[in-house]
Amino acid sequence: MSEQPVTGQSGDPILDAGGQAERTRLSWNRTGLALAVNAALLVHVGGGSLAEHVPAMLMLLVALGCFLFAGRRYHTINAAVRSDRAVAGIAHVRTLALLSVVPAVIALVAVLG
């Protein structure tokens, strides 16, 4: 007995029945939002000079990177699933590592500086 593909309300097959790609995109969007809020707090706490706002601006750029990475990764995963290719790539792993480490370094510099 063969398994029937899972279909949506329209009758089209669902590529990712568990919704992993969607959940991953949403989690990256939440991470970007949290980083943007941290950047706003750094601006609020920082002094009046431009040099004291540099960590906040860097954090805001990382937040933007999270939003962009989430969208790109979502489309890459869906394209890979459609064509039966492997999903993971070394470039995505490196980007994930960078987007995970940079905010911690920025926050550390902002607190210690």
N, CA and C atoms as an extended XYZ file, in Angstrom:
339
Properties=species:S:1:pos:R:3:atomname:S:1:resname:S:1:resid:I:1 pbc="F F F"
N         0.829       -1.166        0.000 N   MET     1
C         0.000        0.000        0.000 CA  MET     1
C         0.884        1.243        0.000 C   MET     1
N         0.721        2.128       -0.962 N   SER     2
C         1.553        3.320       -1.048 CA  SER     2
C         0.888        4.485       -0.329 C   SER     2
N         1.727        5.389        0.181 N   GLU     3
C         1.214        6.558        0.886 CA  GLU     3
C         0.737        7.591       -0.109 C   GLU     3
N        -0.369        8.217        0.205 N   GLN     4
C        -0.887        9.301       -0.617 CA  GLN     4
C        -0.193       10.592       -0.194 C   GLN     4
N         0.160       11.468       -1.144 N   PRO     5
C         0.786       12.727       -0.750 CA  PRO     5
C        -0.197       13.600        0.028 C   PRO     5
N         0.339       14.353        0.974 N   VAL     6
C        -0.483       15.263        1.754 CA  VAL     6
C        -0.856       16.434        0.862 C   VAL     6
N        -2.142       16.777        0.839 N   THR     7
C        -2.600       17.875       -0.013 CA  THR     7
C        -3.242       18.957        0.834 C   THR     7
N        -3.190       20.173        0.306 N   GLY     8
C        -3.816       21.308        0.967 CA  GLY     8
C        -5.278       21.412        0.588 C   GLY     8
N        -5.925       22.503        0.980 N   GLN     9
C        -7.339       22.702        0.690 CA  GLN     9
C        -7.602       22.787       -0.807 C   GLN     9
N        -6.627       23.299       -1.567 N   SER    10
C        -6.815       23.431       -3.013 CA  SER    10
C        -6.574       22.110       -3.742 C   SER    10
N        -6.086       21.103       -3.036 N   GLY    11
C        -5.800       19.825       -3.664 CA  GLY    11
C        -4.360       19.696       -4.143 C   GLY    11
N        -3.581       20.791       -4.076 N   ASP    12
C        -2.174       20.749       -4.469 CA  ASP    12
C        -1.368       20.048       -3.383 C   ASP    12
N        -0.333       19.273       -3.780 N   PRO    13
C         0.473       18.603       -2.754 CA  PRO    13
C         1.253       19.613       -1.912 C   PRO    13
N         1.340       19.335       -0.634 N   ILE    14
C         2.101       20.187        0.280 CA  ILE    14
C         3.547       19.713        0.252 C   ILE    14
N         4.470       20.639       -0.025 N   LEU    15
C         5.883       20.268       -0.110 CA  LEU    15
C         6.471       19.933        1.247 C   LEU    15
N         6.115       20.688        2.244 N   ASP    16
C         6.707       20.538        3.563 CA  ASP    16
C         5.572       20.413        4.575 C   ASP    16
N         5.090       19.192        4.757 N   ALA    17
C         3.913       18.974        5.601 CA  ALA    17
C         4.131       19.436        7.033 C   ALA    17
N         5.364       19.383        7.519 N   GLY    18
C         5.649       19.799        8.886 CA  GLY    18
C         5.833       21.293        9.049 C   GLY    18
N         5.987       22.014        7.964 N   GLY    19
C         6.149       23.462        8.023 CA  GLY    19
C         7.499       23.915        8.561 C   GLY    19
N         8.537       23.066        8.429 N   GLN    20
C         9.841       23.422        8.986 CA  GLN    20
C        10.408       24.695        8.357 C   GLN    20
N        10.272       24.821        7.042 N   ALA    21
C        10.818       26.001        6.365 CA  ALA    21
C        10.115       27.267        6.844 C   ALA    21
N         8.805       27.201        7.011 N   GLU    22
C         8.064       28.365        7.474 CA  GLU    22
C         8.435       28.726        8.909 C   GLU    22
N         8.565       27.707        9.757 N   ARG    23
C         8.940       27.973       11.153 CA  ARG    23
C        10.345       28.558       11.245 C   ARG    23
N        11.247       28.057       10.408 N   THR    24
C        12.605       28.592       10.412 CA  THR    24
C        12.616       30.046        9.968 C   THR    24
N        11.847       30.352        8.914 N   ARG    25
C        11.777       31.742        8.461 CA  ARG    25
C        11.203       32.639        9.545 C   ARG    25
N        10.155       32.186       10.205 N   LEU    26
C         9.566       32.989       11.276 CA  LEU    26
C        10.539       33.195       12.436 C   LEU    26
N        11.317       32.165       12.761 N   SER    27
C        12.268       32.322       13.861 CA  SER    27
C        13.375       33.310       13.497 C   SER    27
N        13.818       33.301       12.245 N   TRP    28
C        14.813       34.292       11.815 CA  TRP    28
C        14.212       35.696       11.817 C   TRP    28
N        12.930       35.813       11.451 N   ASN    29
C        12.281       37.123       11.520 CA  ASN    29
C        12.187       37.613       12.960 C   ASN    29
N        11.876       36.715       13.902 N   ARG    30
C        11.847       37.100       15.320 CA  ARG    30
C        13.233       37.496       15.799 C   ARG    30
N        14.251       36.781       15.352 N   THR    31
C        15.623       37.139       15.729 CA  THR    31
C        15.971       38.527       15.209 C   THR    31
N        15.613       38.798       13.960 N   GLY    32
C        15.866       40.129       13.393 CA  GLY    32
C        15.130       41.217       14.151 C   GLY    32
N        13.894       40.950       14.538 N   LEU    33
C        13.123       41.925       15.307 CA  LEU    33
C        13.763       42.169       16.675 C   LEU    33
N        14.196       41.106       17.329 N   ALA    34
C        14.852       41.247       18.632 CA  ALA    34
C        16.145       42.055       18.509 C   ALA    34
N        16.902       41.820       17.445 N   LEU    35
C        18.132       42.586       17.239 CA  LEU    35
C        17.828       44.050       16.955 C   LEU    35
N        16.765       44.321       16.210 N   ALA    36
C        16.382       45.708       15.933 CA  ALA    36
C        15.959       46.419       17.223 C   ALA    36
N        15.252       45.718       18.098 N   VAL    37
C        14.872       46.301       19.387 CA  VAL    37
C        16.112       46.571       20.228 C   VAL    37
N        17.061       45.636       20.228 N   ASN    38
C        18.315       45.863       20.952 CA  ASN    38
C        19.062       47.069       20.396 C   ASN    38
N        19.046       47.231       19.076 N   ALA    39
C        19.685       48.402       18.475 CA  ALA    39
C        19.004       49.684       18.948 C   ALA    39
N        17.681       49.675       19.020 N   ALA    40
C        16.956       50.859       19.503 CA  ALA    40
C        17.308       51.156       20.962 C   ALA    40
N        17.443       50.098       21.761 N   LEU    41
C        17.832       50.302       23.164 CA  LEU    41
C        19.254       50.850       23.266 C   LEU    41
N        20.151       50.388       22.408 N   LEU    42
C        21.518       50.919       22.411 CA  LEU    42
C        21.530       52.399       22.039 C   LEU    42
N        20.675       52.813       21.113 N   VAL    43
C        20.587       54.234       20.749 CA  VAL    43
C        20.034       55.025       21.924 C   VAL    43
N        19.024       54.469       22.585 N   HIS    44
C        18.397       55.156       23.716 CA  HIS    44
C        19.372       55.338       24.875 C   HIS    44
N        20.150       54.304       25.161 N   VAL    45
C        21.078       54.344       26.286 CA  VAL    45
C        22.352       55.113       25.934 C   VAL    45
N        22.737       55.067       24.660 N   GLY    46
C        23.981       55.706       24.233 CA  GLY    46
C        23.943       57.214       24.396 C   GLY    46
N        25.116       57.790       24.356 N   GLY    47
C        25.234       59.238       24.493 CA  GLY    47
C        24.864       59.960       23.209 C   GLY    47
N        25.259       61.200       23.130 N   GLY    48
C        24.885       62.020       21.991 CA  GLY    48
C        25.857       61.953       20.830 C   GLY    48
N        27.030       61.388       21.017 N   SER    49
C        28.008       61.391       19.928 CA  SER    49
C        27.732       60.259       18.944 C   SER    49
N        28.166       60.489       17.718 N   LEU    50
C        27.957       59.506       16.661 CA  LEU    50
C        28.709       58.207       16.954 C   LEU    50
N        29.896       58.308       17.547 N   ALA    51
C        30.706       57.125       17.832 CA  ALA    51
C        30.002       56.176       18.810 C   ALA    51
N        29.173       56.722       19.681 N   GLU    52
C        28.471       55.872       20.641 CA  GLU    52
C        27.274       55.166       20.017 C   GLU    52
N        26.870       55.585       18.812 N   HIS    53
C        25.746       54.946       18.121 CA  HIS    53
C        26.202       53.920       17.080 C   HIS    53
N        27.497       53.782       16.874 N   VAL    54
C        28.012       52.818       15.894 CA  VAL    54
C        27.600       51.387       16.232 C   VAL    54
N        27.715       50.920       17.486 N   PRO    55
C        27.259       49.555       17.771 CA  PRO    55
C        25.777       49.340       17.446 C   PRO    55
N        24.962       50.345       17.706 N   ALA    56
C        23.535       50.221       17.403 CA  ALA    56
C        23.310       50.110       15.900 C   ALA    56
N        24.036       50.890       15.128 N   MET    57
C        23.882       50.828       13.674 CA  MET    57
C        24.360       49.480       13.133 C   MET    57
N        25.438       48.960       13.696 N   LEU    58
C        25.918       47.640       13.284 CA  LEU    58
C        24.890       46.562       13.643 C   LEU    58
N        24.291       46.679       14.816 N   MET    59
C        23.269       45.722       15.236 CA  MET    59
C        22.057       45.801       14.309 C   MET    59
N        21.709       47.011       13.884 N   LEU    60
C        20.591       47.182       12.962 CA  LEU    60
C        20.895       46.549       11.605 C   LEU    60
N        22.145       46.655       11.152 N   LEU    61
C        22.539       45.997        9.900 CA  LEU    61
C        22.463       44.475       10.024 C   LEU    61
N        22.843       43.953       11.165 N   VAL    62
C        22.745       42.510       11.382 CA  VAL    62
C        21.275       42.083       11.407 C   VAL    62
N        20.412       42.902       12.006 N   ALA    63
C        18.974       42.608       12.016 CA  ALA    63
C        18.433       42.565       10.595 C   ALA    63
N        18.841       43.519        9.774 N   LEU    64
C        18.437       43.518        8.367 CA  LEU    64
C        18.949       42.258        7.667 C   LEU    64
N        20.179       41.866        7.986 N   GLY    65
C        20.731       40.638        7.419 CA  GLY    65
C        19.903       39.417        7.803 C   GLY    65
N        19.401       39.387        9.038 N   CYS    66
C        18.541       38.274        9.470 CA  CYS    66
C        17.264       38.229        8.651 C   CYS    66
N        16.636       39.377        8.432 N   PHE    67
C        15.407       39.412        7.641 CA  PHE    67
C        15.675       38.936        6.208 C   PHE    67
N        16.749       39.442        5.616 N   LEU    68
C        17.072       39.058        4.239 CA  LEU    68
C        17.457       37.585        4.143 C   LEU    68
N        18.235       37.108        5.107 N   PHE    69
C        18.657       35.710        5.116 CA  PHE    69
C        17.445       34.789        5.238 C   PHE    69
N        16.488       35.178        6.073 N   ALA    70
C        15.303       34.340        6.275 CA  ALA    70
C        14.532       34.148        4.975 C   ALA    70
N        14.330       35.228        4.257 N   GLY    71
C        13.592       35.132        3.001 CA  GLY    71
C        14.327       34.325        1.954 C   GLY    71
N        15.616       34.585        1.833 N   ARG    72
C        16.414       33.868        0.838 CA  ARG    72
C        16.491       32.385        1.158 C   ARG    72
N        16.690       32.069        2.423 N   ARG    73
C        16.793       30.669        2.846 CA  ARG    73
C        15.462       29.939        2.624 C   ARG    73
N        14.356       30.602        2.895 N   TYR    74
C        13.041       30.011        2.694 CA  TYR    74
C        12.840       29.629        1.227 C   TYR    74
N        13.170       30.544        0.336 N   HIS    75
C        12.994       30.259       -1.092 CA  HIS    75
C        13.970       29.183       -1.574 C   HIS    75
N        15.177       29.172       -1.031 N   THR    76
C        16.156       28.150       -1.386 CA  THR    76
C        15.682       26.765       -0.951 C   THR    76
N        15.146       26.676        0.249 N   ILE    77
C        14.655       25.387        0.749 CA  ILE    77
C        13.501       24.888       -0.104 C   ILE    77
N        12.552       25.768       -0.404 N   ASN    78
C        11.409       25.349       -1.213 CA  ASN    78
C        11.845       24.901       -2.606 C   ASN    78
N        12.792       25.610       -3.219 N   ALA    79
C        13.285       25.213       -4.541 CA  ALA    79
C        14.003       23.865       -4.466 C   ALA    79
N        14.768       23.643       -3.397 N   ALA    80
C        15.489       22.374       -3.240 CA  ALA    80
C        14.521       21.217       -3.036 C   ALA    80
N        13.473       21.441       -2.269 N   VAL    81
C        12.493       20.374       -2.027 CA  VAL    81
C        11.763       20.033       -3.324 C   VAL    81
N        11.423       21.051       -4.100 N   ARG    82
C        10.726       20.806       -5.368 CA  ARG    82
C        11.567       19.992       -6.349 C   ARG    82
N        12.881       20.228       -6.344 N   SER    83
C        13.747       19.551       -7.313 CA  SER    83
C        14.505       18.363       -6.713 C   SER    83
N        14.146       17.949       -5.505 N   ASP    84
C        14.786       16.809       -4.828 CA  ASP    84
C        16.296       16.970       -4.690 C   ASP    84
N        16.737       18.179       -4.361 N   ARG    85
C        18.152       18.446       -4.095 CA  ARG    85
C        18.391       18.508       -2.594 C   ARG    85
N        19.668       18.450       -2.225 N   ALA    86
C        20.031       18.630       -0.818 CA  ALA    86
C        19.764       20.074       -0.417 C   ALA    86
N        19.326       20.275        0.805 N   VAL    87
C        18.945       21.606        1.260 CA  VAL    87
C        20.130       22.366        1.830 C   VAL    87
N        20.958       21.722        2.639 N   ALA    88
C        22.041       22.405        3.334 CA  ALA    88
C        23.184       22.729        2.387 C   ALA    88
N        23.714       23.914        2.538 N   GLY    89
C        24.882       24.336        1.785 CA  GLY    89
C        25.846       25.039        2.717 C   GLY    89
N        27.120       24.997        2.418 N   ILE    90
C        28.135       25.576        3.300 CA  ILE    90
C        27.995       27.086        3.410 C   ILE    90
N        27.543       27.752        2.345 N   ALA    91
C        27.376       29.210        2.399 CA  ALA    91
C        26.300       29.597        3.415 C   ALA    91
N        25.230       28.828        3.479 N   HIS    92
C        24.177       29.127        4.443 CA  HIS    92
C        24.650       28.875        5.873 C   HIS    92
N        25.442       27.853        6.064 N   VAL    93
C        25.959       27.559        7.401 CA  VAL    93
C        26.893       28.688        7.852 C   VAL    93
N        27.726       29.170        6.970 N   ARG    94
C        28.630       30.277        7.317 CA  ARG    94
C        27.851       31.551        7.612 C   ARG    94
N        26.821       31.821        6.829 N   THR    95
C        25.998       33.008        7.069 CA  THR    95
C        25.302       32.905        8.417 C   THR    95
N        24.783       31.737        8.732 N   LEU    96
C        24.140       31.513       10.022 CA  LEU    96
C        25.122       31.749       11.165 C   LEU    96
N        26.324       31.242       11.026 N   ALA    97
C        27.343       31.436       12.067 CA  ALA    97
C        27.666       32.916       12.233 C   ALA    97
N        27.819       33.622       11.129 N   LEU    98
C        28.123       35.049       11.186 CA  LEU    98
C        26.998       35.831       11.842 C   LEU    98
N        25.752       35.545       11.440 N   LEU    99
C        24.606       36.260       12.011 CA  LEU    99
C        24.363       35.895       13.467 C   LEU    99
N        24.949       34.819       13.927 N   SER   100
C        24.795       34.423       15.325 CA  SER   100
C        25.887       35.010       16.215 C   SER   100
N        27.082       35.158       15.690 N   VAL   101
C        28.215       35.606       16.498 CA  VAL   101
C        28.335       37.136       16.520 C   VAL   101
N        28.067       37.787       15.419 N   VAL   102
C        28.267       39.236       15.321 CA  VAL   102
C        27.463       40.012       16.361 C   VAL   102
N        26.172       39.726       16.580 N   PRO   103
C        25.448       40.495       17.597 CA  PRO   103
C        26.044       40.357       18.994 C   PRO   103
N        26.537       39.184       19.322 N   ALA   104
C        27.150       38.995       20.639 CA  ALA   104
C        28.410       39.839       20.773 C   ALA   104
N        29.204       39.887       19.723 N   VAL   105
C        30.426       40.695       19.747 CA  VAL   105
C        30.078       42.183       19.842 C   VAL   105
N        29.083       42.611       19.071 N   ILE   106
C        28.669       44.021       19.110 CA  ILE   106
C        28.173       44.397       20.505 C   ILE   106
N        27.343       43.538       21.088 N   ALA   107
C        26.829       43.822       22.428 CA  ALA   107
C        27.949       43.851       23.458 C   ALA   107
N        28.901       42.948       23.337 N   LEU   108
C        30.028       42.915       24.265 CA  LEU   108
C        30.850       44.193       24.174 C   LEU   108
N        31.121       44.636       22.954 N   VAL   109
C        31.877       45.877       22.751 CA  VAL   109
C        31.101       47.072       23.290 C   VAL   109
N        29.785       47.077       23.066 N   ALA   110
C        28.969       48.197       23.549 CA  ALA   110
C        28.947       48.265       25.077 C   ALA   110
N        28.911       47.108       25.728 N   VAL   111
C        28.846       47.083       27.197 CA  VAL   111
C        30.198       47.416       27.791 C   VAL   111
N        31.273       46.859       27.224 N   LEU   112
C        32.606       47.067       27.793 CA  LEU   112
C        33.233       48.382       27.373 C   LEU   112
N        32.759       48.932       26.250 N   GLY   113
C        33.370       50.149       25.695 CA  GLY   113
C        32.990       51.410       26.349 C   GLY   113
